[in-house]
Amino acid sequence: MGLRDRRRAGPEQEAGHSCAVELRGVRRQYGRGAGAVHALRGIDLTLPHGSFTAVMGPSGSGKSTLLQCAAGLDRPTGGTVRVGGTDLTRMRESRLTTLRRERLGFVFQAFNLLPSLTAEQNVALPMRLAGQRADPRRTAEALARVGLGGHAGRRPGRLSGGQQQRVAIARALVTDPDVLFADEPTGALDAGSAGEVLGLLRRVVDGLGTTVVIVTHDPVAASWADRVLFLADGALADSLERPSPEQVAARMAALGGHPVAGLSPVPPVPS
Ligand code: ADP
């Protein structure tokens, strides 16, 4: 039985729970009264195990807040978030931290690697933070998985942006998480490096069975996902299954998102 299967069989989890992430009526409000901002207005969402989801929407529509709430990095002001059947919303902070370390992975636009550590040492960090001995075999496996087995001793400053993001993905995968969350993982990359990172995320879903959720503003990036969710003003406005970049761009334009350079104009897709 693999690590992930053992975790799924854990006592806190509801028997037979079949989805990786479940949001029910999730609301997130900043501030109170007349000046309150309703970043999420009641999100209902189910993400199956081993699925790849992209979240899109205009700036300020609530994408990052949704990701942060789903990943237990922010607490909703209403509703429930479950990961593998475990309710995060009423969990004490210390248990939530442990759950995040053991079962979730995170990747950010800015890579967030420690510049003074080698690729290998960066990838080993989650094991060290969990109080474990850094296992060199697992570190090497994670780096090999992202195609950087030969760069273990390099510091981030000597790696390209795409390579740094792949190290960040190796670091997120070293604990064998159930769900990998990525906020604009290709936002700082050129098209070629972005394609490598997205192909890697696709293989993580298809090969390892990890559930992947990304926020992106790029229709090409979103088209690597199984499902694209569109947020507008804190609510789920639409979704597309396995869309082409052109279909994603057309739906974004219909929601008032910015037109995307590099994609030829396409007629609106009837809804
Ligand atoms: P997106 O990722 O789609 O750009 P965000 O989730 O970052 O949207 O933000 C959604 C809304 O919540 C925006 O109106 C934003 O200004 C507001 N918001 C986000 N974080 C905070 C915060 N810490 N304090 C107050 N308002 C916030």
PDB file of C-alpha atoms and ligand atoms in Angstrom:
ATOM      1  CA  MET A   1       0.000   0.000   0.000  1.00  0.00           C
ATOM      2  CA  GLY A   2       1.423   3.394  -1.036  1.00  0.00           C
ATOM      3  CA  LEU A   3       1.690   6.435   1.193  1.00  0.00           C
ATOM      4  CA  ARG A   4      -1.360   7.993  -0.407  1.00  0.00           C
ATOM      5  CA  ASP A   5      -3.495   4.861   0.136  1.00  0.00           C
ATOM      6  CA  ARG A   6      -2.435   4.661   3.777  1.00  0.00           C
ATOM      7  CA  ARG A   7      -3.452   8.272   4.289  1.00  0.00           C
ATOM      8  CA  ARG A   8      -6.810   7.728   2.639  1.00  0.00           C
ATOM      9  CA  ALA A   9      -7.507   4.911   5.045  1.00  0.00           C
ATOM     10  CA  GLY A  10      -6.778   7.199   8.036  1.00  0.00           C
ATOM     11  CA  PRO A  11      -9.267   7.289  10.916  1.00  0.00           C
ATOM     12  CA  GLU A  12     -10.276  10.935  10.369  1.00  0.00           C
ATOM     13  CA  GLN A  13     -11.521  10.282   6.907  1.00  0.00           C
ATOM     14  CA  GLU A  14     -15.033   9.387   6.004  1.00  0.00           C
ATOM     15  CA  ALA A  15     -15.259   5.824   4.705  1.00  0.00           C
ATOM     16  CA  GLY A  16     -15.530   5.567   0.947  1.00  0.00           C
ATOM     17  CA  HIS A  17     -15.007   9.274   0.340  1.00  0.00           C
ATOM     18  CA  SER A  18     -14.388   9.549  -3.349  1.00  0.00           C
ATOM     19  CA  CYS A  19     -13.361  13.142  -3.942  1.00  0.00           C
ATOM     20  CA  ALA A  20     -10.068  14.854  -3.280  1.00  0.00           C
ATOM     21  CA  VAL A  21     -11.426  18.322  -2.508  1.00  0.00           C
ATOM     22  CA  GLU A  22     -14.963  19.371  -1.683  1.00  0.00           C
ATOM     23  CA  LEU A  23     -16.208  22.918  -1.069  1.00  0.00           C
ATOM     24  CA  ARG A  24     -19.734  23.498   0.200  1.00  0.00           C
ATOM     25  CA  GLY A  25     -21.152  27.015   0.407  1.00  0.00           C
ATOM     26  CA  VAL A  26     -17.688  28.530   0.820  1.00  0.00           C
ATOM     27  CA  ARG A  27     -17.762  32.262   1.491  1.00  0.00           C
ATOM     28  CA  ARG A  28     -14.862  34.597   2.212  1.00  0.00           C
ATOM     29  CA  GLN A  29     -15.471  38.151   3.277  1.00  0.00           C
ATOM     30  CA  TYR A  30     -12.809  40.760   3.977  1.00  0.00           C
ATOM     31  CA  GLY A  31     -13.822  43.555   6.320  1.00  0.00           C
ATOM     32  CA  ARG A  32     -17.321  44.318   7.571  1.00  0.00           C
ATOM     33  CA  GLY A  33     -20.255  46.567   6.939  1.00  0.00           C
ATOM     34  CA  ALA A  34     -20.480  48.877   3.961  1.00  0.00           C
ATOM     35  CA  GLY A  35     -16.799  48.425   3.072  1.00  0.00           C
ATOM     36  CA  ALA A  36     -16.887  44.601   3.140  1.00  0.00           C
ATOM     37  CA  VAL A  37     -15.423  42.768   0.147  1.00  0.00           C
ATOM     38  CA  HIS A  38     -17.150  39.494  -0.733  1.00  0.00           C
ATOM     39  CA  ALA A  39     -14.244  37.623  -2.355  1.00  0.00           C
ATOM     40  CA  LEU A  40     -16.167  34.301  -2.456  1.00  0.00           C
ATOM     41  CA  ARG A  41     -19.978  34.282  -2.387  1.00  0.00           C
ATOM     42  CA  GLY A  42     -20.876  30.617  -1.777  1.00  0.00           C
ATOM     43  CA  ILE A  43     -18.797  28.177  -3.795  1.00  0.00           C
ATOM     44  CA  ASP A  44     -19.924  24.554  -4.260  1.00  0.00           C
ATOM     45  CA  LEU A  45     -17.276  22.426  -5.889  1.00  0.00           C
ATOM     46  CA  THR A  46     -16.136  18.795  -6.029  1.00  0.00           C
ATOM     47  CA  LEU A  47     -12.753  17.793  -7.429  1.00  0.00           C
ATOM     48  CA  PRO A  48     -12.323  14.040  -8.088  1.00  0.00           C
ATOM     49  CA  HIS A  49      -9.117  12.214  -7.146  1.00  0.00           C
ATOM     50  CA  GLY A  50      -6.559  12.348  -9.932  1.00  0.00           C
ATOM     51  CA  SER A  51      -8.171  15.280 -11.748  1.00  0.00           C
ATOM     52  CA  PHE A  52      -6.500  18.391 -13.183  1.00  0.00           C
ATOM     53  CA  THR A  53      -8.501  21.605 -12.709  1.00  0.00           C
ATOM     54  CA  ALA A  54      -7.701  25.134 -13.878  1.00  0.00           C
ATOM     55  CA  VAL A  55      -9.363  28.153 -12.269  1.00  0.00           C
ATOM     56  CA  MET A  56      -9.747  31.254 -14.432  1.00  0.00           C
ATOM     57  CA  GLY A  57     -11.549  34.569 -14.166  1.00  0.00           C
ATOM     58  CA  PRO A  58     -10.982  38.309 -14.382  1.00  0.00           C
ATOM     59  CA  SER A  59      -8.594  39.988 -11.945  1.00  0.00           C
ATOM     60  CA  GLY A  60     -10.257  40.295  -8.525  1.00  0.00           C
ATOM     61  CA  SER A  61     -12.815  37.537  -9.245  1.00  0.00           C
ATOM     62  CA  GLY A  62     -11.608  35.458  -6.274  1.00  0.00           C
ATOM     63  CA  LYS A  63      -9.272  32.885  -7.885  1.00  0.00           C
ATOM     64  CA  SER A  64      -6.427  33.181  -5.352  1.00  0.00           C
ATOM     65  CA  THR A  65      -8.853  33.320  -2.446  1.00  0.00           C
ATOM     66  CA  LEU A  66     -10.515  30.125  -3.711  1.00  0.00           C
ATOM     67  CA  LEU A  67      -7.162  28.366  -3.986  1.00  0.00           C
ATOM     68  CA  GLN A  68      -6.043  29.583  -0.540  1.00  0.00           C
ATOM     69  CA  CYS A  69      -9.294  28.439   1.095  1.00  0.00           C
ATOM     70  CA  ALA A  70      -9.254  25.051  -0.671  1.00  0.00           C
ATOM     71  CA  ALA A  71      -5.632  24.541   0.384  1.00  0.00           C
ATOM     72  CA  GLY A  72      -6.195  25.415   4.046  1.00  0.00           C
ATOM     73  CA  LEU A  73      -3.968  28.501   3.786  1.00  0.00           C
ATOM     74  CA  ASP A  74      -6.919  30.810   4.463  1.00  0.00           C
ATOM     75  CA  ARG A  75     -10.084  30.196   6.471  1.00  0.00           C
ATOM     76  CA  PRO A  76     -13.459  30.786   4.825  1.00  0.00           C
ATOM     77  CA  THR A  77     -15.937  32.965   6.726  1.00  0.00           C
ATOM     78  CA  GLY A  78     -18.670  30.434   5.879  1.00  0.00           C
ATOM     79  CA  GLY A  79     -19.150  26.948   4.458  1.00  0.00           C
ATOM     80  CA  THR A  80     -16.898  23.903   4.620  1.00  0.00           C
ATOM     81  CA  VAL A  81     -13.756  22.704   2.859  1.00  0.00           C
ATOM     82  CA  ARG A  82     -12.937  18.999   2.883  1.00  0.00           C
ATOM     83  CA  VAL A  83      -9.717  17.416   1.635  1.00  0.00           C
ATOM     84  CA  GLY A  84      -9.995  13.640   1.217  1.00  0.00           C
ATOM     85  CA  GLY A  85     -13.068  13.798   3.449  1.00  0.00           C
ATOM     86  CA  THR A  86     -11.319  15.698   6.266  1.00  0.00           C
ATOM     87  CA  ASP A  87     -13.019  18.962   7.223  1.00  0.00           C
ATOM     88  CA  LEU A  88     -10.383  21.724   7.379  1.00  0.00           C
ATOM     89  CA  THR A  89     -12.668  24.542   8.396  1.00  0.00           C
ATOM     90  CA  ARG A  90     -12.896  23.828  12.112  1.00  0.00           C
ATOM     91  CA  MET A  91      -9.458  22.297  12.496  1.00  0.00           C
ATOM     92  CA  ARG A  92      -6.974  23.746  15.011  1.00  0.00           C
ATOM     93  CA  GLU A  93      -4.094  25.615  13.377  1.00  0.00           C
ATOM     94  CA  SER A  94      -1.445  23.096  14.505  1.00  0.00           C
ATOM     95  CA  ARG A  95      -3.347  20.137  12.998  1.00  0.00           C
ATOM     96  CA  LEU A  96      -4.020  22.104   9.847  1.00  0.00           C
ATOM     97  CA  THR A  97      -0.287  22.797   9.500  1.00  0.00           C
ATOM     98  CA  THR A  98       0.468  19.071   9.836  1.00  0.00           C
ATOM     99  CA  LEU A  99      -2.226  18.160   7.300  1.00  0.00           C
ATOM    100  CA  ARG A 100      -0.878  20.729   4.831  1.00  0.00           C
ATOM    101  CA  ARG A 101       2.657  19.366   5.232  1.00  0.00           C
ATOM    102  CA  GLU A 102       1.681  15.736   4.864  1.00  0.00           C
ATOM    103  CA  ARG A 103      -1.103  15.785   2.285  1.00  0.00           C
ATOM    104  CA  LEU A 104      -0.900  18.981   0.257  1.00  0.00           C
ATOM    105  CA  GLY A 105       1.701  20.519  -2.033  1.00  0.00           C
ATOM    106  CA  PHE A 106       2.032  24.165  -3.088  1.00  0.00           C
ATOM    107  CA  VAL A 107       3.656  25.872  -6.047  1.00  0.00           C
ATOM    108  CA  PHE A 108       3.724  29.650  -6.516  1.00  0.00           C
ATOM    109  CA  GLN A 109       4.358  31.979  -9.435  1.00  0.00           C
ATOM    110  CA  ALA A 110       7.627  33.243  -7.908  1.00  0.00           C
ATOM    111  CA  PHE A 111       9.034  29.681  -7.317  1.00  0.00           C
ATOM    112  CA  ASN A 112       9.824  30.552  -3.628  1.00  0.00           C
ATOM    113  CA  LEU A 113      13.073  28.556  -3.546  1.00  0.00           C
ATOM    114  CA  LEU A 114      15.716  29.394  -0.953  1.00  0.00           C
ATOM    115  CA  PRO A 115      18.606  30.915  -2.952  1.00  0.00           C
ATOM    116  CA  SER A 116      21.361  29.727  -0.617  1.00  0.00           C
ATOM    117  CA  LEU A 117      20.311  26.065  -0.855  1.00  0.00           C
ATOM    118  CA  THR A 118      21.012  23.685  -3.744  1.00  0.00           C
ATOM    119  CA  ALA A 119      18.146  22.161  -5.742  1.00  0.00           C
ATOM    120  CA  GLU A 120      18.553  18.972  -3.701  1.00  0.00           C
ATOM    121  CA  GLN A 121      18.460  20.860  -0.378  1.00  0.00           C
ATOM    122  CA  ASN A 122      15.388  22.851  -1.471  1.00  0.00           C
ATOM    123  CA  VAL A 123      13.567  19.636  -2.392  1.00  0.00           C
ATOM    124  CA  ALA A 124      14.515  18.080   0.969  1.00  0.00           C
ATOM    125  CA  LEU A 125      13.068  21.046   2.937  1.00  0.00           C
ATOM    126  CA  PRO A 126       9.527  19.665   3.467  1.00  0.00           C
ATOM    127  CA  MET A 127      10.977  16.500   5.044  1.00  0.00           C
ATOM    128  CA  ARG A 128      13.160  18.591   7.352  1.00  0.00           C
ATOM    129  CA  LEU A 129      10.252  20.893   8.273  1.00  0.00           C
ATOM    130  CA  ALA A 130       8.228  17.797   9.187  1.00  0.00           C
ATOM    131  CA  GLY A 131      11.027  16.833  11.578  1.00  0.00           C
ATOM    132  CA  GLN A 132      12.141  13.889   9.465  1.00  0.00           C
ATOM    133  CA  ARG A 133      15.578  12.986   8.215  1.00  0.00           C
ATOM    134  CA  ALA A 134      15.983  14.171   4.615  1.00  0.00           C
ATOM    135  CA  ASP A 135      15.806  10.947   2.616  1.00  0.00           C
ATOM    136  CA  PRO A 136      18.334  11.274  -0.264  1.00  0.00           C
ATOM    137  CA  ARG A 137      16.613   8.545  -2.280  1.00  0.00           C
ATOM    138  CA  ARG A 138      13.250  10.371  -2.201  1.00  0.00           C
ATOM    139  CA  THR A 139      14.933  13.677  -3.012  1.00  0.00           C
ATOM    140  CA  ALA A 140      16.752  12.148  -5.991  1.00  0.00           C
ATOM    141  CA  GLU A 141      13.539  10.477  -7.201  1.00  0.00           C
ATOM    142  CA  ALA A 142      11.615  13.774  -7.013  1.00  0.00           C
ATOM    143  CA  LEU A 143      14.326  15.626  -8.962  1.00  0.00           C
ATOM    144  CA  ALA A 144      14.517  12.845 -11.566  1.00  0.00           C
ATOM    145  CA  ARG A 145      10.728  12.972 -11.948  1.00  0.00           C
ATOM    146  CA  VAL A 146      10.930  16.643 -13.023  1.00  0.00           C
ATOM    147  CA  GLY A 147      13.880  15.931 -15.341  1.00  0.00           C
ATOM    148  CA  LEU A 148      16.516  17.601 -13.155  1.00  0.00           C
ATOM    149  CA  GLY A 149      18.394  14.590 -11.818  1.00  0.00           C
ATOM    150  CA  GLY A 150      21.636  16.061 -13.144  1.00  0.00           C
ATOM    151  CA  HIS A 151      21.154  19.449 -11.428  1.00  0.00           C
ATOM    152  CA  ALA A 152      20.893  18.363  -7.793  1.00  0.00           C
ATOM    153  CA  GLY A 153      23.909  20.408  -6.679  1.00  0.00           C
ATOM    154  CA  ARG A 154      22.953  23.663  -8.407  1.00  0.00           C
ATOM    155  CA  ARG A 155      21.645  26.708  -6.582  1.00  0.00           C
ATOM    156  CA  PRO A 156      18.501  28.452  -7.969  1.00  0.00           C
ATOM    157  CA  GLY A 157      20.581  31.347  -9.359  1.00  0.00           C
ATOM    158  CA  ARG A 158      22.246  28.925 -11.777  1.00  0.00           C
ATOM    159  CA  LEU A 159      18.955  27.468 -13.040  1.00  0.00           C
ATOM    160  CA  SER A 160      16.554  28.933 -15.634  1.00  0.00           C
ATOM    161  CA  GLY A 161      13.072  30.070 -14.539  1.00  0.00           C
ATOM    162  CA  GLY A 162      11.503  26.902 -15.919  1.00  0.00           C
ATOM    163  CA  GLN A 163      14.081  24.739 -14.124  1.00  0.00           C
ATOM    164  CA  GLN A 164      13.471  26.621 -10.861  1.00  0.00           C
ATOM    165  CA  GLN A 165       9.737  26.012 -11.154  1.00  0.00           C
ATOM    166  CA  ARG A 166      10.417  22.308 -11.797  1.00  0.00           C
ATOM    167  CA  VAL A 167      12.528  22.215  -8.605  1.00  0.00           C
ATOM    168  CA  ALA A 168       9.590  23.839  -6.792  1.00  0.00           C
ATOM    169  CA  ILE A 169       7.306  21.106  -8.182  1.00  0.00           C
ATOM    170  CA  ALA A 170       9.784  18.408  -7.068  1.00  0.00           C
ATOM    171  CA  ARG A 171       9.759  19.992  -3.596  1.00  0.00           C
ATOM    172  CA  ALA A 172       5.941  19.946  -3.585  1.00  0.00           C
ATOM    173  CA  LEU A 173       5.903  16.268  -4.669  1.00  0.00           C
ATOM    174  CA  VAL A 174       8.558  14.904  -2.305  1.00  0.00           C
ATOM    175  CA  THR A 175       5.973  14.215   0.416  1.00  0.00           C
ATOM    176  CA  ASP A 176       3.686  12.409  -2.083  1.00  0.00           C
ATOM    177  CA  PRO A 177       0.775  14.838  -1.560  1.00  0.00           C
ATOM    178  CA  ASP A 178      -2.843  14.001  -2.399  1.00  0.00           C
ATOM    179  CA  VAL A 179      -3.422  17.451  -3.891  1.00  0.00           C
ATOM    180  CA  LEU A 180      -1.011  19.902  -5.524  1.00  0.00           C
ATOM    181  CA  PHE A 181      -2.161  23.548  -5.600  1.00  0.00           C
ATOM    182  CA  ALA A 182      -0.416  26.004  -7.923  1.00  0.00           C
ATOM    183  CA  ASP A 183      -1.120  29.750  -8.133  1.00  0.00           C
ATOM    184  CA  GLU A 184      -0.072  31.037 -11.586  1.00  0.00           C
ATOM    185  CA  PRO A 185       2.719  28.416 -11.886  1.00  0.00           C
ATOM    186  CA  THR A 186       3.643  29.603 -15.391  1.00  0.00           C
ATOM    187  CA  GLY A 187       3.012  33.328 -14.848  1.00  0.00           C
ATOM    188  CA  ALA A 188       6.736  34.169 -14.797  1.00  0.00           C
ATOM    189  CA  LEU A 189       7.803  31.813 -17.604  1.00  0.00           C
ATOM    190  CA  ASP A 190       8.231  32.076 -21.372  1.00  0.00           C
ATOM    191  CA  ALA A 191       5.950  29.932 -23.541  1.00  0.00           C
ATOM    192  CA  GLY A 192       8.509  27.110 -23.945  1.00  0.00           C
ATOM    193  CA  SER A 193       9.247  26.766 -20.218  1.00  0.00           C
ATOM    194  CA  ALA A 194       5.549  27.120 -19.435  1.00  0.00           C
ATOM    195  CA  GLY A 195       4.797  24.191 -21.750  1.00  0.00           C
ATOM    196  CA  GLU A 196       7.408  22.046 -19.972  1.00  0.00           C
ATOM    197  CA  VAL A 197       5.952  22.865 -16.561  1.00  0.00           C
ATOM    198  CA  LEU A 198       2.374  22.178 -17.731  1.00  0.00           C
ATOM    199  CA  GLY A 199       3.391  18.915 -19.397  1.00  0.00           C
ATOM    200  CA  LEU A 200       5.009  17.938 -16.119  1.00  0.00           C
ATOM    201  CA  LEU A 201       1.850  18.762 -14.130  1.00  0.00           C
ATOM    202  CA  ARG A 202      -0.186  16.723 -16.634  1.00  0.00           C
ATOM    203  CA  ARG A 203       2.163  13.727 -16.097  1.00  0.00           C
ATOM    204  CA  VAL A 204       1.878  14.160 -12.317  1.00  0.00           C
ATOM    205  CA  VAL A 205      -1.903  13.761 -12.658  1.00  0.00           C
ATOM    206  CA  ASP A 206      -1.803  10.915 -15.188  1.00  0.00           C
ATOM    207  CA  GLY A 207       1.206   9.030 -13.804  1.00  0.00           C
ATOM    208  CA  LEU A 208       1.024   9.548 -10.032  1.00  0.00           C
ATOM    209  CA  GLY A 209      -2.729  10.069  -9.659  1.00  0.00           C
ATOM    210  CA  THR A 210      -2.160  13.344  -7.817  1.00  0.00           C
ATOM    211  CA  THR A 211      -5.026  15.852  -7.922  1.00  0.00           C
ATOM    212  CA  VAL A 212      -3.774  19.161  -9.377  1.00  0.00           C
ATOM    213  CA  VAL A 213      -5.464  22.567  -9.129  1.00  0.00           C
ATOM    214  CA  ILE A 214      -3.961  25.614 -10.820  1.00  0.00           C
ATOM    215  CA  VAL A 215      -4.976  29.258 -11.028  1.00  0.00           C
ATOM    216  CA  THR A 216      -4.019  30.797 -14.347  1.00  0.00           C
ATOM    217  CA  HIS A 217      -4.892  33.709 -16.616  1.00  0.00           C
ATOM    218  CA  ASP A 218      -3.456  31.905 -19.670  1.00  0.00           C
ATOM    219  CA  PRO A 219      -5.951  30.003 -21.900  1.00  0.00           C
ATOM    220  CA  VAL A 220      -3.124  27.807 -23.235  1.00  0.00           C
ATOM    221  CA  ALA A 221      -2.175  26.780 -19.681  1.00  0.00           C
ATOM    222  CA  ALA A 222      -5.827  26.151 -18.781  1.00  0.00           C
ATOM    223  CA  SER A 223      -6.286  23.904 -21.822  1.00  0.00           C
ATOM    224  CA  TRP A 224      -3.936  21.296 -20.225  1.00  0.00           C
ATOM    225  CA  ALA A 225      -6.563  20.701 -17.514  1.00  0.00           C
ATOM    226  CA  ASP A 226      -9.447  18.232 -17.506  1.00  0.00           C
ATOM    227  CA  ARG A 227     -11.821  20.971 -16.414  1.00  0.00           C
ATOM    228  CA  VAL A 228     -11.619  24.757 -16.489  1.00  0.00           C
ATOM    229  CA  LEU A 229     -13.679  26.677 -13.921  1.00  0.00           C
ATOM    230  CA  PHE A 230     -14.538  30.328 -14.512  1.00  0.00           C
ATOM    231  CA  LEU A 231     -15.037  32.661 -11.571  1.00  0.00           C
ATOM    232  CA  ALA A 232     -16.782  36.018 -11.821  1.00  0.00           C
ATOM    233  CA  ASP A 233     -17.302  38.322  -8.850  1.00  0.00           C
ATOM    234  CA  GLY A 234     -16.698  35.583  -6.276  1.00  0.00           C
ATOM    235  CA  ALA A 235     -19.034  32.987  -7.812  1.00  0.00           C
ATOM    236  CA  LEU A 236     -18.593  30.081 -10.214  1.00  0.00           C
ATOM    237  CA  ALA A 237     -19.859  31.390 -13.515  1.00  0.00           C
ATOM    238  CA  ASP A 238     -19.093  28.538 -15.911  1.00  0.00           C
ATOM    239  CA  SER A 239     -16.968  25.462 -16.585  1.00  0.00           C
ATOM    240  CA  LEU A 240     -15.569  23.697 -19.634  1.00  0.00           C
ATOM    241  CA  GLU A 241     -14.336  20.091 -19.995  1.00  0.00           C
ATOM    242  CA  ARG A 242     -11.079  19.574 -21.882  1.00  0.00           C
ATOM    243  CA  PRO A 243     -11.447  22.840 -23.854  1.00  0.00           C
ATOM    244  CA  SER A 244      -9.120  24.179 -26.528  1.00  0.00           C
ATOM    245  CA  PRO A 245      -7.219  27.421 -25.766  1.00  0.00           C
ATOM    246  CA  GLU A 246      -9.539  29.199 -28.205  1.00  0.00           C
ATOM    247  CA  GLN A 247     -12.647  27.988 -26.361  1.00  0.00           C
ATOM    248  CA  VAL A 248     -11.136  29.141 -23.043  1.00  0.00           C
ATOM    249  CA  ALA A 249     -10.238  32.559 -24.491  1.00  0.00           C
ATOM    250  CA  ALA A 250     -13.746  32.996 -25.920  1.00  0.00           C
ATOM    251  CA  ARG A 251     -15.362  32.140 -22.591  1.00  0.00           C
ATOM    252  CA  MET A 252     -13.018  34.533 -20.756  1.00  0.00           C
ATOM    253  CA  ALA A 253     -13.875  37.319 -23.202  1.00  0.00           C
ATOM    254  CA  ALA A 254     -17.584  36.636 -22.613  1.00  0.00           C
ATOM    255  CA  LEU A 255     -16.975  37.042 -18.853  1.00  0.00           C
ATOM    256  CA  GLY A 256     -15.247  40.368 -19.372  1.00  0.00           C
ATOM    257  CA  GLY A 257     -11.686  39.090 -18.957  1.00  0.00           C
ATOM    258  CA  HIS A 258      -8.873  40.636 -20.946  1.00  0.00           C
ATOM    259  CA  PRO A 259      -8.318  39.500 -24.525  1.00  0.00           C
ATOM    260  CA  VAL A 260      -5.194  37.387 -24.752  1.00  0.00           C
ATOM    261  CA  ALA A 261      -2.280  38.262 -26.995  1.00  0.00           C
ATOM    262  CA  GLY A 262      -1.065  35.480 -29.263  1.00  0.00           C
ATOM    263  CA  LEU A 263      -4.445  33.848 -29.756  1.00  0.00           C
ATOM    264  CA  SER A 264      -6.283  34.556 -32.974  1.00  0.00           C
ATOM    265  CA  PRO A 265      -9.702  36.156 -32.536  1.00  0.00           C
ATOM    266  CA  VAL A 266     -12.447  33.556 -32.357  1.00  0.00           C
ATOM    267  CA  PRO A 267     -16.219  33.909 -32.453  1.00  0.00           C
ATOM    268  CA  PRO A 268     -17.962  33.626 -29.078  1.00  0.00           C
ATOM    269  CA  VAL A 269     -18.847  30.062 -28.097  1.00  0.00           C
ATOM    270  CA  PRO A 270     -22.598  29.695 -27.631  1.00  0.00           C
ATOM    271  CA  SER A 271     -23.426  28.744 -24.036  1.00  0.00           C
TER     272      SER A 271
HETATM  273  P1  ADP B   1      -8.010  37.097  -8.124  1.00  0.00           P
HETATM  274  O1  ADP B   1      -7.044  36.046  -7.655  1.00  0.00           O
HETATM  275  O2  ADP B   1      -9.088  36.562  -9.017  1.00  0.00           O
HETATM  276  O3  ADP B   1      -7.336  38.295  -8.721  1.00  0.00           O
HETATM  277  P2  ADP B   1      -8.408  37.573  -5.295  1.00  0.00           P
HETATM  278  O4  ADP B   1      -8.855  36.279  -4.734  1.00  0.00           O
HETATM  279  O5  ADP B   1      -6.970  37.946  -5.110  1.00  0.00           O
HETATM  280  O6  ADP B   1      -8.811  37.636  -6.841  1.00  0.00           O
HETATM  281  O7  ADP B   1      -9.299  38.738  -4.681  1.00  0.00           O
HETATM  282  C1  ADP B   1     -10.729  38.709  -4.683  1.00  0.00           C
HETATM  283  C2  ADP B   1     -11.241  39.993  -4.022  1.00  0.00           C
HETATM  284  O8  ADP B   1     -10.889  39.999  -2.653  1.00  0.00           O
HETATM  285  C3  ADP B   1     -10.648  41.260  -4.629  1.00  0.00           C
HETATM  286  O9  ADP B   1     -11.642  42.273  -4.605  1.00  0.00           O
HETATM  287  C4  ADP B   1      -9.527  41.599  -3.671  1.00  0.00           C
HETATM  288  O10 ADP B   1      -9.268  42.984  -3.681  1.00  0.00           O
HETATM  289  C5  ADP B   1     -10.093  41.142  -2.343  1.00  0.00           C
HETATM  290  N1  ADP B   1      -9.051  40.716  -1.381  1.00  0.00           N
HETATM  291  C6  ADP B   1      -8.187  39.697  -1.541  1.00  0.00           C
HETATM  292  N2  ADP B   1      -7.385  39.596  -0.450  1.00  0.00           N
HETATM  293  C7  ADP B   1      -7.771  40.584   0.393  1.00  0.00           C
HETATM  294  C8  ADP B   1      -7.336  41.004   1.694  1.00  0.00           C
HETATM  295  N3  ADP B   1      -6.356  40.371   2.342  1.00  0.00           N
HETATM  296  N4  ADP B   1      -7.958  42.061   2.256  1.00  0.00           N
HETATM  297  C9  ADP B   1      -8.972  42.690   1.624  1.00  0.00           C
HETATM  298  N5  ADP B   1      -9.437  42.344   0.416  1.00  0.00           N
HETATM  299  C10 ADP B   1      -8.847  41.302  -0.201  1.00  0.00           C
END
